[in-house]
DNA sequence: CCAGAAATGAAATTTTTCCTCCATTTGATA
DNA sequence: TATCAAATGGAGGAAAAATTTCATTTCTGG
């Protein structure tokens, strides 16, 4: 499906191959067109020009450079393409549901796996949105907002979420530290934690011994703790001020990380938007 | 998806129910509009009139008869509808906010952010499933399956995806190495890469200089390369055997990682399930 | 550092598109 | 069949869009 080289895909290939030889503004246009083919089909020259941050005339120049009589001529091609695509869209959506729906039979091809996995992850996200208690979310954001230092712990499977959260917090100019155990120095990395700090711990069954120990250490030092875990009776839950229980999607024993990541990002975004209100 | 009665579907219902009471020419128009909603979204009044075999003024009359100020007004509705069907995540977030939150710059609560973020991420996942070409996915899985060593590169924002992928590959008993630049040894970490190895690079705009350099190095050494990136003209695309262009959800400038993570996990799962078939 | 060429951006111009208006046709009813 | 209302078609004007033009800026090679 849609593998036969269409007019548009031929053009896209040519844009890609000539990309390096284009001038600065023409590169901008090329980029915009490759990344927003829908917009080209829908929007007017003026509006595309605004979005791509170039003058309208550049768009016409671009079209001319690729052999069109004008920008509109190129636009028609994208429209045509989009119409053919959308004709298939509903059909594809149906196939998508179908292949994702057959949970019993073992998925065969990678794209079936992708279909199924995206679907169950989508459901997990929906569930996440429903299950998270707004007050807890606000509480967690408030804790992060007031924290002097934020220590983020997550090992093995959860390391990716922890590292992302640390990255995001750093970009919000928070004093965030990822406890990664580099050089075996878990305890040392957390040794400075104090009552004005927050520990964010991410861990799923089977819970890493190290994480549990670090959380205990944090509790002894009277730090506030936020847990992201998979059960109310997780060892993290006992020590935490706020505990998010996240149900991850799962396929053939592979547990996803998508919901946890989404939650972590939500915390970061909320912090970013909230902090502007709190002033300095 | 799109099951809630849209503006357009309401209109279509009304057209159907009033069909019998319409005049001869208006019936022609009604018929054409019901059968070719895409055409209405894109084509000009003149061209639609020609195709429906009525004079242009009839189209304006038709629109007026159904409560529009002009045909163009009706056309905009069809356009909007088509855009929503094909919109990418960012546009959807905008559209969502538009329809949900009346106050545009409303101070949002964390749980509102969570709702919106889970929704756009869910859509980004759906779109991921639709856009990924099955053959490319299979190709990537095959490359990973045949690789002697797998080097995974992803820095900053993309580090979390890279680290997860490495973790998962290790659990599948693949020789996977995360290029993390520990001790500033980027080049050293990749120095052993060879023709039988695979480099998986994850990077999004603005692309880390290091990642681009490492990918170039990998290409020189004739390694197979798999790219996960955000644009067809990404610097990674040029050097890659397989390039996945992932459109991540985004709200208020925060780009998600959810779709990339899901794709990485799909690769791992496919590899796990596929390898059992390939026998030893 | 300079001259010529290429690229750029704003404004003017042309083209396209939509809509209104009115003369003509159609169709129903007495 | 005559009459009136409704429907129709096309021409012209107003609005919006695309394109061209040209002065200015930014590169490039000597």
PDB file of N, CA, C and O in Angstrom, chain B residues 201-205 207 227-237 240 243-247 260 263:
ATOM      1  N   UNK B 201      20.967   4.953  15.762  1.00  0.00           N
ATOM      2  CA  UNK B 201      21.127   6.331  16.207  1.00  0.00           C
ATOM      3  C   UNK B 201      19.760   6.968  16.415  1.00  0.00           C
ATOM      4  O   UNK B 201      18.885   6.871  15.566  1.00  0.00           O
ATOM      5  N   UNK B 202      19.603   7.602  17.563  1.00  0.00           N
ATOM      6  CA  UNK B 202      18.357   8.305  17.871  1.00  0.00           C
ATOM      7  C   UNK B 202      18.700   9.763  18.077  1.00  0.00           C
ATOM      8  O   UNK B 202      19.516  10.095  18.943  1.00  0.00           O
ATOM      9  N   UNK B 203      18.100  10.624  17.290  1.00  0.00           N
ATOM     10  CA  UNK B 203      18.387  12.044  17.491  1.00  0.00           C
ATOM     11  C   UNK B 203      17.317  12.908  16.868  1.00  0.00           C
ATOM     12  O   UNK B 203      16.807  12.621  15.793  1.00  0.00           O
ATOM     13  N   UNK B 204      16.996  13.967  17.579  1.00  0.00           N
ATOM     14  CA  UNK B 204      15.969  14.891  17.114  1.00  0.00           C
ATOM     15  C   UNK B 204      16.529  16.297  17.085  1.00  0.00           C
ATOM     16  O   UNK B 204      17.475  16.607  17.804  1.00  0.00           O
ATOM     17  N   UNK B 205      15.918  17.101  16.277  1.00  0.00           N
ATOM     18  CA  UNK B 205      16.374  18.479  16.151  1.00  0.00           C
ATOM     19  C   UNK B 205      16.333  19.170  17.509  1.00  0.00           C
ATOM     20  O   UNK B 205      15.342  19.054  18.212  1.00  0.00           O
ATOM     21  N   UNK B 207      20.021  18.414  16.352  1.00  0.00           N
ATOM     22  CA  UNK B 207      20.802  17.186  16.409  1.00  0.00           C
ATOM     23  C   UNK B 207      22.146  17.409  17.098  1.00  0.00           C
ATOM     24  O   UNK B 207      22.868  18.340  16.757  1.00  0.00           O
ATOM     25  N   UNK B 227      18.265   4.645  11.792  1.00  0.00           N
ATOM     26  CA  UNK B 227      18.073   5.975  12.373  1.00  0.00           C
ATOM     27  C   UNK B 227      16.647   6.120  12.884  1.00  0.00           C
ATOM     28  O   UNK B 227      15.696   5.670  12.239  1.00  0.00           O
ATOM     29  N   UNK B 228      16.525   6.737  14.034  1.00  0.00           N
ATOM     30  CA  UNK B 228      15.217   7.157  14.527  1.00  0.00           C
ATOM     31  C   UNK B 228      15.315   8.654  14.715  1.00  0.00           C
ATOM     32  O   UNK B 228      16.069   9.125  15.572  1.00  0.00           O
ATOM     33  N   UNK B 229      14.574   9.379  13.908  1.00  0.00           N
ATOM     34  CA  UNK B 229      14.762  10.830  13.910  1.00  0.00           C
ATOM     35  C   UNK B 229      13.448  11.517  13.546  1.00  0.00           C
ATOM     36  O   UNK B 229      12.412  10.863  13.473  1.00  0.00           O
ATOM     37  N   UNK B 230      13.503  12.832  13.333  1.00  0.00           N
ATOM     38  CA  UNK B 230      12.249  13.563  13.207  1.00  0.00           C
ATOM     39  C   UNK B 230      12.020  14.200  11.851  1.00  0.00           C
ATOM     40  O   UNK B 230      11.043  14.908  11.665  1.00  0.00           O
ATOM     41  N   UNK B 231      12.927  13.966  10.939  1.00  0.00           N
ATOM     42  CA  UNK B 231      12.742  14.612   9.643  1.00  0.00           C
ATOM     43  C   UNK B 231      13.433  13.812   8.562  1.00  0.00           C
ATOM     44  O   UNK B 231      14.438  13.148   8.810  1.00  0.00           O
ATOM     45  N   UNK B 232      12.887  13.920   7.397  1.00  0.00           N
ATOM     46  CA  UNK B 232      13.495  13.195   6.291  1.00  0.00           C
ATOM     47  C   UNK B 232      14.819  13.806   5.880  1.00  0.00           C
ATOM     48  O   UNK B 232      15.632  13.138   5.252  1.00  0.00           O
ATOM     49  N   UNK B 233      15.032  15.036   6.229  1.00  0.00           N
ATOM     50  CA  UNK B 233      16.320  15.646   5.918  1.00  0.00           C
ATOM     51  C   UNK B 233      17.204  15.743   7.152  1.00  0.00           C
ATOM     52  O   UNK B 233      18.142  16.518   7.184  1.00  0.00           O
ATOM     53  N   UNK B 234      16.874  14.976   8.137  1.00  0.00           N
ATOM     54  CA  UNK B 234      17.740  14.903   9.301  1.00  0.00           C
ATOM     55  C   UNK B 234      19.128  14.458   8.855  1.00  0.00           C
ATOM     56  O   UNK B 234      19.280  13.665   7.928  1.00  0.00           O
ATOM     57  N   UNK B 235      20.169  14.983   9.512  1.00  0.00           N
ATOM     58  CA  UNK B 235      21.516  14.544   9.142  1.00  0.00           C
ATOM     59  C   UNK B 235      21.708  13.035   9.295  1.00  0.00           C
ATOM     60  O   UNK B 235      22.592  12.459   8.667  1.00  0.00           O
ATOM     61  N   UNK B 236      20.875  12.417  10.101  1.00  0.00           N
ATOM     62  CA  UNK B 236      21.003  10.973  10.260  1.00  0.00           C
ATOM     63  C   UNK B 236      20.492  10.219   9.038  1.00  0.00           C
ATOM     64  O   UNK B 236      20.953   9.124   8.723  1.00  0.00           O
ATOM     65  N   UNK B 237      19.516  10.816   8.379  1.00  0.00           N
ATOM     66  CA  UNK B 237      18.834  10.101   7.298  1.00  0.00           C
ATOM     67  C   UNK B 237      19.805   9.707   6.191  1.00  0.00           C
ATOM     68  O   UNK B 237      19.740   8.612   5.635  1.00  0.00           O
ATOM     69  N   UNK B 240      21.795   6.406   6.744  1.00  0.00           N
ATOM     70  CA  UNK B 240      21.139   5.237   7.323  1.00  0.00           C
ATOM     71  C   UNK B 240      20.625   4.261   6.266  1.00  0.00           C
ATOM     72  O   UNK B 240      20.245   4.636   5.168  1.00  0.00           O
ATOM     73  N   UNK B 243      15.561   4.399   7.924  1.00  0.00           N
ATOM     74  CA  UNK B 243      15.337   5.642   8.658  1.00  0.00           C
ATOM     75  C   UNK B 243      13.874   5.743   9.054  1.00  0.00           C
ATOM     76  O   UNK B 243      12.992   5.769   8.197  1.00  0.00           O
ATOM     77  N   UNK B 244      13.623   5.791  10.341  1.00  0.00           N
ATOM     78  CA  UNK B 244      12.260   5.980  10.820  1.00  0.00           C
ATOM     79  C   UNK B 244      12.053   7.448  11.166  1.00  0.00           C
ATOM     80  O   UNK B 244      12.766   7.990  12.007  1.00  0.00           O
ATOM     81  N   UNK B 245      11.106   8.042  10.506  1.00  0.00           N
ATOM     82  CA  UNK B 245      10.769   9.422  10.838  1.00  0.00           C
ATOM     83  C   UNK B 245       9.584   9.395  11.791  1.00  0.00           C
ATOM     84  O   UNK B 245       8.486   9.004  11.422  1.00  0.00           O
ATOM     85  N   UNK B 246       9.849   9.782  13.007  1.00  0.00           N
ATOM     86  CA  UNK B 246       8.834   9.705  14.062  1.00  0.00           C
ATOM     87  C   UNK B 246       8.346  11.104  14.386  1.00  0.00           C
ATOM     88  O   UNK B 246       9.146  12.006  14.612  1.00  0.00           O
ATOM     89  N   UNK B 247       7.043  11.250  14.373  1.00  0.00           N
ATOM     90  CA  UNK B 247       6.490  12.548  14.747  1.00  0.00           C
ATOM     91  C   UNK B 247       6.012  12.471  16.177  1.00  0.00           C
ATOM     92  O   UNK B 247       5.032  11.816  16.467  1.00  0.00           O
ATOM     93  N   UNK B 260       8.859   7.423  20.013  1.00  0.00           N
ATOM     94  CA  UNK B 260      10.176   6.837  19.766  1.00  0.00           C
ATOM     95  C   UNK B 260      10.403   5.632  20.663  1.00  0.00           C
ATOM     96  O   UNK B 260      10.921   4.602  20.230  1.00  0.00           O
ATOM     97  N   UNK B 263       8.492   2.742  19.435  1.00  0.00           N
ATOM     98  CA  UNK B 263       9.126   2.143  18.265  1.00  0.00           C
ATOM     99  C   UNK B 263      10.335   1.301  18.671  1.00  0.00           C
ATOM    100  O   UNK B 263      10.513   0.172  18.191  1.00  0.00           O
TER     101      UNK B 263
END
